[in-house]
Tab-separated table of C-alpha atoms and ligand atoms in Angstrom:
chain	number	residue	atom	x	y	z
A	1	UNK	CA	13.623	20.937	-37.895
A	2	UNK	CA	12.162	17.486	-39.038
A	3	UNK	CA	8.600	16.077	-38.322
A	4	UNK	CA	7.932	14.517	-35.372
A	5	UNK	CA	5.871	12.047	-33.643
A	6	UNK	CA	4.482	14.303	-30.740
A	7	UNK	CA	2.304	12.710	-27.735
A	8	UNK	CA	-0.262	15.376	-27.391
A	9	UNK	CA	-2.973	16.005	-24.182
A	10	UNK	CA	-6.493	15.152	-25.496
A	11	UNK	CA	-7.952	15.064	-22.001
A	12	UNK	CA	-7.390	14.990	-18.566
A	13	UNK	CA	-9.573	13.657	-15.351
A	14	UNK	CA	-8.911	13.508	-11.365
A	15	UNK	CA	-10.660	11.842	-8.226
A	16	UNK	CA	-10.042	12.365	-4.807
A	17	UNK	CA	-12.381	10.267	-2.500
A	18	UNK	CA	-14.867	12.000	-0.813
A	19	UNK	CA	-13.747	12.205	3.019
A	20	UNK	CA	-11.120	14.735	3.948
A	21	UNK	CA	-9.309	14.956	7.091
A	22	UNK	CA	-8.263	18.113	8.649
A	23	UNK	CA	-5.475	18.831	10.412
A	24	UNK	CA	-7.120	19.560	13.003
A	25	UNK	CA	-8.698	15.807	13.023
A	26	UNK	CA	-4.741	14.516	12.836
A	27	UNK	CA	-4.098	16.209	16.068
A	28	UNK	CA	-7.036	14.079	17.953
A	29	UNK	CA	-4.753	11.618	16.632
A	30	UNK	CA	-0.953	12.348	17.180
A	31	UNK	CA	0.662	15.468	18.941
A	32	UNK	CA	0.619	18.022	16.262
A	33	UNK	CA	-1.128	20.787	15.246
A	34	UNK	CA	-2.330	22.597	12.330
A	35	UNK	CA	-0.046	25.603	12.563
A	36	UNK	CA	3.005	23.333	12.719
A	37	UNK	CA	1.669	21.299	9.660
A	38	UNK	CA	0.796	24.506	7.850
A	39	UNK	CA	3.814	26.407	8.694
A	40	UNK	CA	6.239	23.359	7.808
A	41	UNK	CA	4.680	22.302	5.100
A	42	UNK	CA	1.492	24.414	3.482
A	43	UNK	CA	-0.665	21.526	3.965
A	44	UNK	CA	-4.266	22.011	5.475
A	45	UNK	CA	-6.280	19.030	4.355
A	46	UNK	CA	-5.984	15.637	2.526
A	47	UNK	CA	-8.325	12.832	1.129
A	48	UNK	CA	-8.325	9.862	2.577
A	49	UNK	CA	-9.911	6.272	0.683
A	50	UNK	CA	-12.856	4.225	1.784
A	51	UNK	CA	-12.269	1.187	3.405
A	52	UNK	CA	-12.509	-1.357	-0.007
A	53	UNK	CA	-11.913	1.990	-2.007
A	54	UNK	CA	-8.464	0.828	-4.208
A	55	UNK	CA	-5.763	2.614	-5.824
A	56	UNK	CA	-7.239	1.157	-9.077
A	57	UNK	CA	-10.683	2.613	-8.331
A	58	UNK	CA	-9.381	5.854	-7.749
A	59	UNK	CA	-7.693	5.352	-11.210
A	60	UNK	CA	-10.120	4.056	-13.021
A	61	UNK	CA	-12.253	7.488	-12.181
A	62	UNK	CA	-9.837	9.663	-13.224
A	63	UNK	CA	-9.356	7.551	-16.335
A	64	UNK	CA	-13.395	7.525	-17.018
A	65	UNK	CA	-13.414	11.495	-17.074
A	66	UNK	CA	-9.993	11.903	-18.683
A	67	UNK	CA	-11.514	9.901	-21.536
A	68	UNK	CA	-14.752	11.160	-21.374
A	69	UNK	CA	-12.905	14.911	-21.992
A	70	UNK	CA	-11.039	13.284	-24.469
A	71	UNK	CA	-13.772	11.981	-26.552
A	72	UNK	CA	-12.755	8.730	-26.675
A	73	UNK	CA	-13.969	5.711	-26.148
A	74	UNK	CA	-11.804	2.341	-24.007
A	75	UNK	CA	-11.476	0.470	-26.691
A	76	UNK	CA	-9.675	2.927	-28.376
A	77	UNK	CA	-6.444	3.357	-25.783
A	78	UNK	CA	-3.934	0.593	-26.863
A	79	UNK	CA	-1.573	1.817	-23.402
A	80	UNK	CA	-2.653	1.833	-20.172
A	81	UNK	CA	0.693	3.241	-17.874
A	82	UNK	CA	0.121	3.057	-14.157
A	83	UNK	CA	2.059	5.286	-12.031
A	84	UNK	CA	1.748	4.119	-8.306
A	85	UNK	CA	3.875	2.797	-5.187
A	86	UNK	CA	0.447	1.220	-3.610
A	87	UNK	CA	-0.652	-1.425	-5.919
A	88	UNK	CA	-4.344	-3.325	-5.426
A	89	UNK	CA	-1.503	-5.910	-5.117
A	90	UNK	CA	1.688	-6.931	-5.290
A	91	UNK	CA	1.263	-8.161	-9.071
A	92	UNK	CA	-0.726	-8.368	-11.173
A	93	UNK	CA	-0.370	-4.791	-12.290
A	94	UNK	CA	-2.959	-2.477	-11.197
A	95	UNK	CA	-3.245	-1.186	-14.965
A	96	UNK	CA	-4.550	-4.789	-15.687
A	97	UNK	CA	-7.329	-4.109	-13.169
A	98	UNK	CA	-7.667	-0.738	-14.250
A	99	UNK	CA	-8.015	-1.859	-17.561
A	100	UNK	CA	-10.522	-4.533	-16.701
A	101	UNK	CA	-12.585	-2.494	-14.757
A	102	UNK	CA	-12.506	0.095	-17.747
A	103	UNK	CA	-13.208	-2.351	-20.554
A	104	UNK	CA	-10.179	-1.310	-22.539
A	105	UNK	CA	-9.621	-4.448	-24.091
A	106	UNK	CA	-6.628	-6.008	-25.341
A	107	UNK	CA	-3.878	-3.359	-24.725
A	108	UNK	CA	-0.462	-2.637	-23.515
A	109	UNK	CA	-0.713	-2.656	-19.320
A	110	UNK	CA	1.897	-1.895	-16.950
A	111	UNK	CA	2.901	-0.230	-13.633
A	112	UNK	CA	6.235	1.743	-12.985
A	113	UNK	CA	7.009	2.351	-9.433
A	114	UNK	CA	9.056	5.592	-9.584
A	115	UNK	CA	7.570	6.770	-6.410
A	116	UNK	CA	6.853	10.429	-6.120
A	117	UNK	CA	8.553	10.561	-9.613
A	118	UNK	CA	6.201	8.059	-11.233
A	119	UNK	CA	4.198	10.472	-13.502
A	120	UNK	CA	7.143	12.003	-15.078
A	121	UNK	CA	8.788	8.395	-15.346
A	122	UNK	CA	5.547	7.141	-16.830
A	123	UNK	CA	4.687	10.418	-19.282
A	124	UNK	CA	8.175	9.777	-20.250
A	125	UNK	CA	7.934	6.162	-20.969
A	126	UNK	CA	4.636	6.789	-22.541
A	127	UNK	CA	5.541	9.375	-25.282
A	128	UNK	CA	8.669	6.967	-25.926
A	129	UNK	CA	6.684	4.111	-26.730
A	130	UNK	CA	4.188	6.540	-29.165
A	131	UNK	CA	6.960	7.591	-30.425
A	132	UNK	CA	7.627	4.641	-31.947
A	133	UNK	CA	4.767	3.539	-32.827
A	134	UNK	CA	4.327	0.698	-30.295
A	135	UNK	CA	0.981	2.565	-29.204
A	136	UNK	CA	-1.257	5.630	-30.175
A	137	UNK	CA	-3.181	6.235	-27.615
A	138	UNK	CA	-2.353	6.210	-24.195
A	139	UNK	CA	-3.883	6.779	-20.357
A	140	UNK	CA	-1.239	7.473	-18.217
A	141	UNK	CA	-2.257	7.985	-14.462
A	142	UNK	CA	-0.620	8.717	-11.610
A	143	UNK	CA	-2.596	7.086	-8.401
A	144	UNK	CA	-2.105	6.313	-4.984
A	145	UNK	CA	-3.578	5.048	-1.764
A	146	UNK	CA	-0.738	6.266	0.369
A	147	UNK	CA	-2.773	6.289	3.679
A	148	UNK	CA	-2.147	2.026	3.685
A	149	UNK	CA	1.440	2.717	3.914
A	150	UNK	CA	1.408	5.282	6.446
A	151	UNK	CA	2.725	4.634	10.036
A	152	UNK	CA	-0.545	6.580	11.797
A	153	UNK	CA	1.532	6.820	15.205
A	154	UNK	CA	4.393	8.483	13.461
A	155	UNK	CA	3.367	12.328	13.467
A	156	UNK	CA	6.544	12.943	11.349
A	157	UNK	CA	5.253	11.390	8.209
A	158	UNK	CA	1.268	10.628	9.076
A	159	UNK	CA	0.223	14.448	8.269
A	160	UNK	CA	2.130	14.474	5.208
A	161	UNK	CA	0.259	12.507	2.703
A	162	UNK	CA	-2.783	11.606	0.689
A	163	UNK	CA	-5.045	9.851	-1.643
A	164	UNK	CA	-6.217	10.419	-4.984
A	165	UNK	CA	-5.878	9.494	-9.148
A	166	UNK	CA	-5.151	11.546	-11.745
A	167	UNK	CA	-4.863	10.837	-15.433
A	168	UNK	CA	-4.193	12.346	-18.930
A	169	UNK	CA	-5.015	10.717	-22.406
A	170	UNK	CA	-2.343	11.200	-25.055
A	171	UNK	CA	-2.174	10.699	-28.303
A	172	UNK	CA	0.474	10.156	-31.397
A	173	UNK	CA	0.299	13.444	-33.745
A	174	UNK	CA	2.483	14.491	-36.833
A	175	UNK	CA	4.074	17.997	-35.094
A	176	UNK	CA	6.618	20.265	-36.856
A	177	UNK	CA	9.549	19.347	-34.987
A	178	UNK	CA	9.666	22.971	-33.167
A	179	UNK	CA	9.112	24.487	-30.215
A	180	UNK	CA	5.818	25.490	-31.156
A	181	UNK	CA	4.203	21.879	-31.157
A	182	UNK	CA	1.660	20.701	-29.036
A	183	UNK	CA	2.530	17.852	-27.045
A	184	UNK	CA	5.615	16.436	-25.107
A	185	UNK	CA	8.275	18.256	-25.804
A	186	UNK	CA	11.543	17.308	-23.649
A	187	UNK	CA	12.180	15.136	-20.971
A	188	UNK	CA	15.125	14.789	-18.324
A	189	UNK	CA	14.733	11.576	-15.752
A	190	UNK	CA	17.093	10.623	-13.087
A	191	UNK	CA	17.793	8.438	-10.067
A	192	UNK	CA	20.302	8.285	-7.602
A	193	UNK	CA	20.537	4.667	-5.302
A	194	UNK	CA	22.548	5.666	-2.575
A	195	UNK	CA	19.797	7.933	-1.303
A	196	UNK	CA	17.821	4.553	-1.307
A	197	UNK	CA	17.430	4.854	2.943
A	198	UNK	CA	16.520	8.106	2.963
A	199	UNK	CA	12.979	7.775	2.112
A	200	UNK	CA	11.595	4.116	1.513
A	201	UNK	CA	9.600	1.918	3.229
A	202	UNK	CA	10.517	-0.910	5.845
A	203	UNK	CA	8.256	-3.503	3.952
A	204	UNK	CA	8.221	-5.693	1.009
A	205	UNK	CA	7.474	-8.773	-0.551
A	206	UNK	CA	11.306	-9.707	-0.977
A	207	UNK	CA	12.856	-8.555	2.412
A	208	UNK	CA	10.210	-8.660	5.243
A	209	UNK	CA	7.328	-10.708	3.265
A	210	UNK	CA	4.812	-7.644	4.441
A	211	UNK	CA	3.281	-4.486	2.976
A	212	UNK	CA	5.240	-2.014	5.595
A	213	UNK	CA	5.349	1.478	6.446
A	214	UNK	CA	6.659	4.378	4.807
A	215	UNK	CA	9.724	6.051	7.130
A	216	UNK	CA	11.529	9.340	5.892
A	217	UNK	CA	14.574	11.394	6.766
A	218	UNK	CA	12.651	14.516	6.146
A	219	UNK	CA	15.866	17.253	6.555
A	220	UNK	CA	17.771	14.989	3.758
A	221	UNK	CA	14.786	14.960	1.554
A	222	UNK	CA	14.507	18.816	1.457
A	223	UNK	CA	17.885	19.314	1.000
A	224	UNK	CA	18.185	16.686	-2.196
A	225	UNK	CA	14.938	17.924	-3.621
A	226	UNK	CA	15.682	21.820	-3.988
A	227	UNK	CA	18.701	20.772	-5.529
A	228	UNK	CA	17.388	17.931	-7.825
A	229	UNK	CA	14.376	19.534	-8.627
A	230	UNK	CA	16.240	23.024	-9.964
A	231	UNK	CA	18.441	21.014	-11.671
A	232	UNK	CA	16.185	18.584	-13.998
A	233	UNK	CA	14.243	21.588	-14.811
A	234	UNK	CA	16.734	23.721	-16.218
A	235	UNK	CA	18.417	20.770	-18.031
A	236	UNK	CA	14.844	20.127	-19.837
A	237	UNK	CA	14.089	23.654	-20.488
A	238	UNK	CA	17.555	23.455	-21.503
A	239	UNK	CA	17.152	20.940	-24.613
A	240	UNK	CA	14.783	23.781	-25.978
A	241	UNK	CA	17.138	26.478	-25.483
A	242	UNK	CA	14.327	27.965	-23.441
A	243	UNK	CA	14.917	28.773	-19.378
A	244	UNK	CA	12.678	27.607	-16.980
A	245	UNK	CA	11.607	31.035	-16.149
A	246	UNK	CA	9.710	31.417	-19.592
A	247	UNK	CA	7.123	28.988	-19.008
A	248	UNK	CA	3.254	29.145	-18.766
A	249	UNK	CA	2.753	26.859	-16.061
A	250	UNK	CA	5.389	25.492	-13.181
A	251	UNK	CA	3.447	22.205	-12.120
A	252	UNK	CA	5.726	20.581	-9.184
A	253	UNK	CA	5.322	17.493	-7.784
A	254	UNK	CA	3.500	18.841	-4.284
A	255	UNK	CA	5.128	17.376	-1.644
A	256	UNK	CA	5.128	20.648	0.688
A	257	UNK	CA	4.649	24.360	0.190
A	258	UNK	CA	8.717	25.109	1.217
A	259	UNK	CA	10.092	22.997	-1.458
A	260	UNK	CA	7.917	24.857	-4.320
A	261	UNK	CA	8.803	28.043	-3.228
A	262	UNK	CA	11.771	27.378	-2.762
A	263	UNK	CA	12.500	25.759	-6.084
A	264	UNK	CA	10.498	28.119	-8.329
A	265	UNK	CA	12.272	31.405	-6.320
A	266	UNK	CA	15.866	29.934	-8.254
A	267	UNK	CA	13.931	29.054	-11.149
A	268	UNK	CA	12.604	32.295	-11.534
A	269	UNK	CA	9.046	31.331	-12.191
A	270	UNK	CA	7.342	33.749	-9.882
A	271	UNK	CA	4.683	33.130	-7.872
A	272	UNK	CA	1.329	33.283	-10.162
A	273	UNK	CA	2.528	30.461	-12.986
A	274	UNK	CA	3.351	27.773	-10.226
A	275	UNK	CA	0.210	25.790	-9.484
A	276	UNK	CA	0.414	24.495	-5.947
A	277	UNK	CA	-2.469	22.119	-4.852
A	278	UNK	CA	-0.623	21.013	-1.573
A	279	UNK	CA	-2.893	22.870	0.560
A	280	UNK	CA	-5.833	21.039	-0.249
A	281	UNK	CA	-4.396	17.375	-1.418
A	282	UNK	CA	-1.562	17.253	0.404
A	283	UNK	CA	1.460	15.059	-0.984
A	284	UNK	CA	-0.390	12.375	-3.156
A	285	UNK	CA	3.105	11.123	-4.553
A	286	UNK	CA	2.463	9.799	-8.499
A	287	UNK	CA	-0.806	11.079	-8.436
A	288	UNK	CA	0.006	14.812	-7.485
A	289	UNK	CA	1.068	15.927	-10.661
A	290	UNK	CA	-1.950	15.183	-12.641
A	291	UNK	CA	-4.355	16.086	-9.926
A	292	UNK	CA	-2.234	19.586	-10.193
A	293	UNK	CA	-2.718	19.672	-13.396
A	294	UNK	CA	-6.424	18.686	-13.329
A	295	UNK	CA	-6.920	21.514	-11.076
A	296	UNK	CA	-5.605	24.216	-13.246
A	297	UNK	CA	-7.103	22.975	-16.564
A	298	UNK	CA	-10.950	22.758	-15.051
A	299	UNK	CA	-10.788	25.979	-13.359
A	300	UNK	CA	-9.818	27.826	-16.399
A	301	UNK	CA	-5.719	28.694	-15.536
A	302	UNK	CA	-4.112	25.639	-18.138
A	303	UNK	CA	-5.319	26.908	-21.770
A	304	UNK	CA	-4.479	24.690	-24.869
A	305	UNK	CA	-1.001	26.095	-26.111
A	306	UNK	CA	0.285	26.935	-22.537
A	307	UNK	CA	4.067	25.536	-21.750
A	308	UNK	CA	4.071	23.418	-19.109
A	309	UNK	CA	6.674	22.281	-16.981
A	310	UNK	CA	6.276	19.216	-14.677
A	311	UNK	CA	9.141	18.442	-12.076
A	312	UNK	CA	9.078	15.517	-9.088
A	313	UNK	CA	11.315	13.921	-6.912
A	314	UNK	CA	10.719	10.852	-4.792
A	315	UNK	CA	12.085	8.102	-2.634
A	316	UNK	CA	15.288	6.350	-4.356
A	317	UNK	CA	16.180	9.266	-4.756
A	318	UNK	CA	14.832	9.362	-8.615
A	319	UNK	CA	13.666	12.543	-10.095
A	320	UNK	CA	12.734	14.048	-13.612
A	321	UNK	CA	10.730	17.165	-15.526
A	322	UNK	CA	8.580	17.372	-18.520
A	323	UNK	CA	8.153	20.079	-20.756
A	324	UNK	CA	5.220	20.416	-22.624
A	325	UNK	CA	2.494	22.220	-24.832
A	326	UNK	CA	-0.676	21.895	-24.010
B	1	ACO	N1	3.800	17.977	14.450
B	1	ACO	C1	4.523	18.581	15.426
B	1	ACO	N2	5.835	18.397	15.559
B	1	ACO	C2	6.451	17.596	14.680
B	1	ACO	C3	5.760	16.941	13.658
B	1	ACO	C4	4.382	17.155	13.564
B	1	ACO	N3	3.624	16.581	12.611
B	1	ACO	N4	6.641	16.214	12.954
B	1	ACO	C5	7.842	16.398	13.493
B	1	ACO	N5	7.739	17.231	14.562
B	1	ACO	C6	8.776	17.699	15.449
B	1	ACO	C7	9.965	16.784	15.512
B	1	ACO	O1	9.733	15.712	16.397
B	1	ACO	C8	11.036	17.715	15.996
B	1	ACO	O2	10.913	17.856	17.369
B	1	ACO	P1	12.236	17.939	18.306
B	1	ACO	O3	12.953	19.181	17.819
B	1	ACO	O4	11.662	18.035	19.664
B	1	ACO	O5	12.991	16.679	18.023
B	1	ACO	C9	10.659	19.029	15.356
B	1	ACO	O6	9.277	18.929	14.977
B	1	ACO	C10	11.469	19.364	14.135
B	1	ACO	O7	11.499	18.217	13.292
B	1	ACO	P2	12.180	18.257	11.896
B	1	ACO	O8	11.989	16.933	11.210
B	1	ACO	O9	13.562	18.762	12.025
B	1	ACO	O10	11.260	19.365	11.208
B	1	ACO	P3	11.500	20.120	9.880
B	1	ACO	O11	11.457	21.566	10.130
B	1	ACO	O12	12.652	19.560	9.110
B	1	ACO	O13	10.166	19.756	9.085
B	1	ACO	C11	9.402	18.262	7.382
B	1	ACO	C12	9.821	18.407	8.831
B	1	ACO	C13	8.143	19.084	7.152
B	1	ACO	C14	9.083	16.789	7.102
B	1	ACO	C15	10.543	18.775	6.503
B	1	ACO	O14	11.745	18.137	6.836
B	1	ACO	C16	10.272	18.560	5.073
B	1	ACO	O15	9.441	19.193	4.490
B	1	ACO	N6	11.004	17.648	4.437
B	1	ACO	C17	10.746	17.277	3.085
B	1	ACO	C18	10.078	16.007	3.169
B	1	ACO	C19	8.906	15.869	2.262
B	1	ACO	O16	8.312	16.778	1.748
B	1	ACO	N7	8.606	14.627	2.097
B	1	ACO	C20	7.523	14.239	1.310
B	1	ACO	C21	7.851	12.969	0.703
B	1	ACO	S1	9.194	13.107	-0.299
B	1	ACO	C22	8.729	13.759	-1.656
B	1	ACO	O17	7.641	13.608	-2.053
B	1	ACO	C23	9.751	14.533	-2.332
């Protein structure tokens, strides 16, 4: 093997505003209940934003703590990746505002909208363009403020989602070219347009000239995802020669309890290496990845040198995994 550029974790930060809604505060609300949201779907709670609280506030916390871990100062990212679907709005690109707010200073700034996909799409495009050597040091964050988009009457998609940021910092080191490097690893992203109705939302600044509601045909989404999901992860491990089942850490996208399980079972990854944050954040869409990952680095589970495989799916249908050494 050959050196290579490797973009490697120097930090990572979350924030999930401070009120959380129960179930049981949903079902004031619309006719459901928390055993039929826990049952279907594992979730229990979820944060919901401030009035005035942003997606790019949200980000810009994560980012402040993720750098702070990182020992790095603003001035010293030259990328600032946004993953989100709910933009302050609908240009300029919430990293710009991110990156104002921060005090980054002159840097690369950009959104991708890959929906619930966005933070492997956007880890993916990061480590590409540090590969290069178009940037050195990145923030990539995943964050969302899905409760604007939510149709609060609908009880079919209302309970499913939440709000929150999460964010890594990574930076361009000389690795080995093996297996054994620290850093992103391999990477499989996908998309598939003629799914494009099953999950979307009836909105937009093109077609309807408003912000819209998110709408979902939940049976089709389960069905794609377990398939999609198993798929890109084994193709990823695959470029390694390594199977999915070997592993540290199994960090889904956490969309509901059902998919994971039923994803890691044919996998192979048992139980105690998937991280599964769904209870308590419900589905956060870009953001959920790096909250999950958050999670399991500051309570001690995600050590430095741990393999760590990241898989989402989303609305499009697009879909992808990361491998990587932490
Ligand atoms: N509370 C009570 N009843 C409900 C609720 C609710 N919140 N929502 C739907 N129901 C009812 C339906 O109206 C239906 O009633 P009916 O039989 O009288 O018509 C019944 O429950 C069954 O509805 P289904 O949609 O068939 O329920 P299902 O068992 O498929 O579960 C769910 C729905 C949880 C959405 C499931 O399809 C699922 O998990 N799909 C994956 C979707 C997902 O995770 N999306 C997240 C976004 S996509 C992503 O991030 C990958």
């Amino acid at each position: 093997m050959s050196p290579r550029r490797r973009s490697v974790v120097t930090g990572v930060g979350a924030r999930l505003p401070e009120r959380v809604v129960t179930n049981d505060e949903l079902s004031e609300r619309v006719d459901t209940s928390d055993s039929w949201i826990r049952e279907r779907t594992g979730i229990r709670q979820r944060h919901i934003a401030a009035e005035g609280e942003l997606t790019s506030d949200l980000a810009v916390a994560a980012a402040r703590q993720a750098l702070e871990r990182a020992g790095r100062r603003p001035g010293e990212i030259d990328l600032v990746l946004v993953a989100t679907s709910t933009p302050d709005n609908t240009f300029p690109a919430t990293a710009t505002a991110v990156q104002r707010k921060l005090g980054t200073g002159p840097a690369m700034a950009l959104d991708l909208q890959a929906v619930c996909a966005g933070y492997v799409y956007a880890l993916t495009t990061a480590e590409a363009l540090l590969r290069c050597g178009r940037a050195r040091r990145a923030l990539v964050i995943g964050a969302e403020t899905f409760s604007r988009i939510l149709d609060w009457e609908d009880r079919a998609t209302c309970v499913l989602f939440g709000d929150g940021a999460g964010a890594l910092v990574i930076e361009a080191e000389e690795g080995t070219g093996t297996v054994l490097d620290r850093g992103i690893l391999a990477a499989a992203l996908s998309a598939d347009g003629r799914h494009y109705g099953h999950l979307y939302v009836d909105g937009g600044p093109s077609s309807t000239g408003t912000v819209g509601h998110l709408r979902m045909n939940g049976r089709e989404v389960f069905r794609h995802a377990v398939a999609a999901l198993v798929a890109s992860a084994r193709e990823t491990c695959g470029e390694l020669g390594i199977a999915p089942g070997e592993v540290d850490w199994f960090v889904p996208h956490q969309a509901n309890r059902r998919i994971i399980e039923a994803v890691a079972k044919r996998l192979e990854i048992p139980e105690e290496r998937v991280v599964m944050t769904v209870d308590r954040h419900a589905n956060t869409s870009a953001a959920s990845i790096p909250l999950a990952l958050e999670c399991a680095w500051s309570e001690g589970r995600l050590r430095r040198g741990d393999l760590v495989l990241a898989s989402a799916i989303g609305g499009g249908f697009a879909w992808g995994s990361v491998l990587l050494r932490w």
